[in-house]
């Protein structure tokens, strides 16, 4: 489902539009969006990006230009999620707004399949995040990181 409030740049291709969930987001020019991708409101995808199938881009994630997001990559915007309030009522978006954090992916970043990016992280330009990595802190520019938690393997 692609909601009417989604801004999609010229030349962007969405594979199987009936099998994605896009709402309140902005996608730049010449991007490719795979099947079963969700991009939530308040997220931005730059130009010339590839978002592979099954990726989840939550509210508050900003992805720069020329980025690759692998299959099944997960972004998080609440590092301490809960289901209920102290009174036992179910949390609403307003209840967790004070825990909400934004994530910034700079230009020319590649994130391998099944990586998890915790909230509040900045990944520097030209960096590579290895498949399955769990990114728990900011990543500088021009590095390759791997593992859980992600650590620098090599400087580029």
PDB file of C-alpha atoms in Angstrom:
ATOM      1  CA  UNK A   1       0.000   0.000   0.000  1.00  0.00           C
ATOM      2  CA  UNK A   2       1.321   3.398  -0.950  1.00  0.00           C
ATOM      3  CA  UNK A   3      -0.522   6.208   0.813  1.00  0.00           C
ATOM      4  CA  UNK A   4      -1.340   9.475  -0.945  1.00  0.00           C
ATOM      5  CA  UNK A   5       0.991  11.440   1.366  1.00  0.00           C
ATOM      6  CA  UNK A   6       4.140   9.710   0.045  1.00  0.00           C
ATOM      7  CA  UNK A   7       6.459  11.867  -2.093  1.00  0.00           C
ATOM      8  CA  UNK A   8       8.223   9.795  -4.745  1.00  0.00           C
ATOM      9  CA  UNK A   9      10.971  11.246  -6.926  1.00  0.00           C
ATOM     10  CA  UNK A  10      11.070  10.934 -10.687  1.00  0.00           C
ATOM     11  CA  UNK A  11      12.496   7.701 -12.012  1.00  0.00           C
ATOM     12  CA  UNK A  12      11.952   5.759  -8.786  1.00  0.00           C
ATOM     13  CA  UNK A  13      10.758   2.206  -9.274  1.00  0.00           C
ATOM     14  CA  UNK A  14       8.695   0.401  -6.652  1.00  0.00           C
ATOM     15  CA  UNK A  15       8.567  -3.317  -7.276  1.00  0.00           C
ATOM     16  CA  UNK A  16       5.129  -4.745  -6.517  1.00  0.00           C
ATOM     17  CA  UNK A  17       3.474  -1.555  -5.171  1.00  0.00           C
ATOM     18  CA  UNK A  18       0.705  -3.685  -3.699  1.00  0.00           C
ATOM     19  CA  UNK A  19       3.273  -5.494  -1.497  1.00  0.00           C
ATOM     20  CA  UNK A  20       4.954  -2.501   0.169  1.00  0.00           C
ATOM     21  CA  UNK A  21       3.830  -0.273   3.020  1.00  0.00           C
ATOM     22  CA  UNK A  22       4.795   3.366   2.450  1.00  0.00           C
ATOM     23  CA  UNK A  23       3.196   6.268   4.277  1.00  0.00           C
ATOM     24  CA  UNK A  24       4.169   9.830   5.174  1.00  0.00           C
ATOM     25  CA  UNK A  25       7.683   9.396   3.806  1.00  0.00           C
ATOM     26  CA  UNK A  26       9.756  10.945   1.048  1.00  0.00           C
ATOM     27  CA  UNK A  27      11.753   8.967  -1.509  1.00  0.00           C
ATOM     28  CA  UNK A  28      14.200  10.688  -3.841  1.00  0.00           C
ATOM     29  CA  UNK A  29      14.793  10.301  -7.567  1.00  0.00           C
ATOM     30  CA  UNK A  30      15.966   7.116  -9.270  1.00  0.00           C
ATOM     31  CA  UNK A  31      15.525   4.787  -6.302  1.00  0.00           C
ATOM     32  CA  UNK A  32      14.542   1.129  -6.313  1.00  0.00           C
ATOM     33  CA  UNK A  33      12.216  -0.105  -3.583  1.00  0.00           C
ATOM     34  CA  UNK A  34      11.882  -3.876  -3.189  1.00  0.00           C
ATOM     35  CA  UNK A  35       8.966  -6.060  -2.252  1.00  0.00           C
ATOM     36  CA  UNK A  36       7.716  -6.189   1.361  1.00  0.00           C
ATOM     37  CA  UNK A  37       9.485  -2.942   2.328  1.00  0.00           C
ATOM     38  CA  UNK A  38       7.961  -0.639   4.941  1.00  0.00           C
ATOM     39  CA  UNK A  39       8.936   3.017   5.109  1.00  0.00           C
ATOM     40  CA  UNK A  40       7.118   4.941   7.822  1.00  0.00           C
ATOM     41  CA  UNK A  41       6.078   8.559   8.152  1.00  0.00           C
ATOM     42  CA  UNK A  42       8.772  11.087   8.856  1.00  0.00           C
ATOM     43  CA  UNK A  43      11.451   9.090   7.022  1.00  0.00           C
ATOM     44  CA  UNK A  44      13.521  10.310   4.122  1.00  0.00           C
ATOM     45  CA  UNK A  45      15.317   8.282   1.459  1.00  0.00           C
ATOM     46  CA  UNK A  46      17.728  10.247  -0.743  1.00  0.00           C
ATOM     47  CA  UNK A  47      18.256   9.846  -4.468  1.00  0.00           C
ATOM     48  CA  UNK A  48      19.798   6.831  -6.231  1.00  0.00           C
ATOM     49  CA  UNK A  49      19.141   4.461  -3.324  1.00  0.00           C
ATOM     50  CA  UNK A  50      18.290   0.784  -3.395  1.00  0.00           C
ATOM     51  CA  UNK A  51      16.099  -0.526  -0.599  1.00  0.00           C
ATOM     52  CA  UNK A  52      16.032  -4.326  -0.807  1.00  0.00           C
ATOM     53  CA  UNK A  53      13.081  -6.544   0.056  1.00  0.00           C
ATOM     54  CA  UNK A  54      11.871  -6.941   3.636  1.00  0.00           C
ATOM     55  CA  UNK A  55      13.672  -3.803   4.900  1.00  0.00           C
ATOM     56  CA  UNK A  56      11.990  -1.828   7.682  1.00  0.00           C
ATOM     57  CA  UNK A  57      12.658   1.902   7.789  1.00  0.00           C
ATOM     58  CA  UNK A  58      10.862   3.394  10.757  1.00  0.00           C
ATOM     59  CA  UNK A  59       9.841   6.930  11.586  1.00  0.00           C
ATOM     60  CA  UNK A  60      12.761   9.316  11.912  1.00  0.00           C
ATOM     61  CA  UNK A  61      15.285   7.518   9.698  1.00  0.00           C
ATOM     62  CA  UNK A  62      17.057   9.745   7.179  1.00  0.00           C
ATOM     63  CA  UNK A  63      18.985   7.940   4.458  1.00  0.00           C
ATOM     64  CA  UNK A  64      21.366   9.950   2.283  1.00  0.00           C
ATOM     65  CA  UNK A  65      22.035   9.678  -1.430  1.00  0.00           C
ATOM     66  CA  UNK A  66      23.487   6.654  -3.235  1.00  0.00           C
ATOM     67  CA  UNK A  67      22.845   4.239  -0.368  1.00  0.00           C
ATOM     68  CA  UNK A  68      22.257   0.498  -0.445  1.00  0.00           C
ATOM     69  CA  UNK A  69      19.997  -1.063   2.184  1.00  0.00           C
ATOM     70  CA  UNK A  70      20.174  -4.864   2.074  1.00  0.00           C
ATOM     71  CA  UNK A  71      17.447  -7.452   2.504  1.00  0.00           C
ATOM     72  CA  UNK A  72      15.828  -7.510   5.918  1.00  0.00           C
ATOM     73  CA  UNK A  73      17.656  -4.491   7.353  1.00  0.00           C
ATOM     74  CA  UNK A  74      15.889  -3.227  10.482  1.00  0.00           C
ATOM     75  CA  UNK A  75      16.013   0.292  11.882  1.00  0.00           C
ATOM     76  CA  UNK A  76      14.885   1.069  15.433  1.00  0.00           C
ATOM     77  CA  UNK A  77      13.619   4.408  16.767  1.00  0.00           C
ATOM     78  CA  UNK A  78      12.911   3.460  20.391  1.00  0.00           C
ATOM     79  CA  UNK A  79      15.853   1.885  22.218  1.00  0.00           C
ATOM     80  CA  UNK A  80      13.735   0.999  25.270  1.00  0.00           C
ATOM     81  CA  UNK A  81      10.348  -0.114  23.891  1.00  0.00           C
ATOM     82  CA  UNK A  82       7.456  -1.099  26.111  1.00  0.00           C
ATOM     83  CA  UNK A  83       3.949  -2.262  25.464  1.00  0.00           C
ATOM     84  CA  UNK A  84       2.050  -0.871  28.418  1.00  0.00           C
ATOM     85  CA  UNK A  85       2.055   2.214  30.610  1.00  0.00           C
ATOM     86  CA  UNK A  86       2.495   1.962  34.402  1.00  0.00           C
ATOM     87  CA  UNK A  87      -1.317   1.982  34.747  1.00  0.00           C
ATOM     88  CA  UNK A  88      -1.578  -1.111  32.505  1.00  0.00           C
ATOM     89  CA  UNK A  89      -3.008   0.704  29.479  1.00  0.00           C
ATOM     90  CA  UNK A  90      -1.514   0.063  26.058  1.00  0.00           C
ATOM     91  CA  UNK A  91       1.048   2.618  24.964  1.00  0.00           C
ATOM     92  CA  UNK A  92       0.215   4.984  22.148  1.00  0.00           C
ATOM     93  CA  UNK A  93       2.598   6.955  19.949  1.00  0.00           C
ATOM     94  CA  UNK A  94       2.279   9.879  22.366  1.00  0.00           C
ATOM     95  CA  UNK A  95       3.370   7.674  25.278  1.00  0.00           C
ATOM     96  CA  UNK A  96       6.698   6.761  23.704  1.00  0.00           C
ATOM     97  CA  UNK A  97       7.423  10.127  22.067  1.00  0.00           C
ATOM     98  CA  UNK A  98       9.950  11.018  24.791  1.00  0.00           C
ATOM     99  CA  UNK A  99      11.952   7.864  23.886  1.00  0.00           C
ATOM    100  CA  UNK A 100      11.828   8.475  20.125  1.00  0.00           C
ATOM    101  CA  UNK A 101      15.260   8.917  18.499  1.00  0.00           C
ATOM    102  CA  UNK A 102      16.273   9.760  14.934  1.00  0.00           C
ATOM    103  CA  UNK A 103      18.852   7.919  12.845  1.00  0.00           C
ATOM    104  CA  UNK A 104      21.000   9.412  10.101  1.00  0.00           C
ATOM    105  CA  UNK A 105      22.615   7.445   7.302  1.00  0.00           C
ATOM    106  CA  UNK A 106      24.991   9.670   5.363  1.00  0.00           C
ATOM    107  CA  UNK A 107      25.719   9.471   1.604  1.00  0.00           C
ATOM    108  CA  UNK A 108      27.206   6.419  -0.129  1.00  0.00           C
ATOM    109  CA  UNK A 109      26.584   3.974   2.730  1.00  0.00           C
ATOM    110  CA  UNK A 110      25.989   0.257   2.161  1.00  0.00           C
ATOM    111  CA  UNK A 111      24.203  -1.766   4.826  1.00  0.00           C
ATOM    112  CA  UNK A 112      24.326  -5.550   4.433  1.00  0.00           C
ATOM    113  CA  UNK A 113      21.382  -7.910   4.734  1.00  0.00           C
ATOM    114  CA  UNK A 114      19.830  -8.479   8.150  1.00  0.00           C
ATOM    115  CA  UNK A 115      21.781  -5.707   9.862  1.00  0.00           C
ATOM    116  CA  UNK A 116      20.057  -3.975  12.772  1.00  0.00           C
ATOM    117  CA  UNK A 117      20.613  -0.258  13.320  1.00  0.00           C
ATOM    118  CA  UNK A 118      19.666   0.956  16.796  1.00  0.00           C
ATOM    119  CA  UNK A 119      18.033   4.355  17.162  1.00  0.00           C
ATOM    120  CA  UNK A 120      19.934   7.596  17.518  1.00  0.00           C
ATOM    121  CA  UNK A 121      22.827   6.368  15.371  1.00  0.00           C
ATOM    122  CA  UNK A 122      24.710   8.262  12.676  1.00  0.00           C
ATOM    123  CA  UNK A 123      26.551   6.233  10.050  1.00  0.00           C
ATOM    124  CA  UNK A 124      29.239   8.278   8.318  1.00  0.00           C
ATOM    125  CA  UNK A 125      29.566   8.601   4.556  1.00  0.00           C
ATOM    126  CA  UNK A 126      31.180   5.890   2.450  1.00  0.00           C
ATOM    127  CA  UNK A 127      30.910   3.307   5.234  1.00  0.00           C
ATOM    128  CA  UNK A 128      29.942  -0.326   4.859  1.00  0.00           C
ATOM    129  CA  UNK A 129      27.937  -2.209   7.483  1.00  0.00           C
ATOM    130  CA  UNK A 130      28.456  -5.960   7.215  1.00  0.00           C
ATOM    131  CA  UNK A 131      25.579  -8.399   6.878  1.00  0.00           C
ATOM    132  CA  UNK A 132      24.029  -9.268  10.229  1.00  0.00           C
ATOM    133  CA  UNK A 133      25.846  -6.486  12.091  1.00  0.00           C
ATOM    134  CA  UNK A 134      24.184  -4.845  15.070  1.00  0.00           C
ATOM    135  CA  UNK A 135      25.078  -1.151  15.104  1.00  0.00           C
ATOM    136  CA  UNK A 136      24.877   0.188  18.665  1.00  0.00           C
ATOM    137  CA  UNK A 137      26.872   3.414  18.319  1.00  0.00           C
ATOM    138  CA  UNK A 138      27.826   6.022  15.736  1.00  0.00           C
ATOM    139  CA  UNK A 139      29.975   4.794  12.855  1.00  0.00           C
ATOM    140  CA  UNK A 140      32.614   7.145  11.395  1.00  0.00           C
ATOM    141  CA  UNK A 141      33.015   7.795   7.681  1.00  0.00           C
ATOM    142  CA  UNK A 142      35.058   5.512   5.419  1.00  0.00           C
ATOM    143  CA  UNK A 143      35.067   2.328   7.506  1.00  0.00           C
ATOM    144  CA  UNK A 144      33.845  -1.243   7.274  1.00  0.00           C
ATOM    145  CA  UNK A 145      32.157  -2.561  10.411  1.00  0.00           C
ATOM    146  CA  UNK A 146      31.022  -6.092  11.244  1.00  0.00           C
ATOM    147  CA  UNK A 147      29.709  -8.088  14.185  1.00  0.00           C
ATOM    148  CA  UNK A 148      27.491  -7.807  17.225  1.00  0.00           C
ATOM    149  CA  UNK A 149      28.087  -5.202  18.407  1.00  0.00           C
ATOM    150  CA  UNK A 150      29.505  -3.762  15.201  1.00  0.00           C
ATOM    151  CA  UNK A 151      33.233  -2.967  15.386  1.00  0.00           C
ATOM    152  CA  UNK A 152      35.579  -1.452  12.834  1.00  0.00           C
ATOM    153  CA  UNK A 153      37.172  -4.136  10.692  1.00  0.00           C
ATOM    154  CA  UNK A 154      38.949  -1.845   8.257  1.00  0.00           C
ATOM    155  CA  UNK A 155      39.423   1.810   7.400  1.00  0.00           C
ATOM    156  CA  UNK A 156      38.878   2.654   3.725  1.00  0.00           C
TER     157      UNK A 156
END
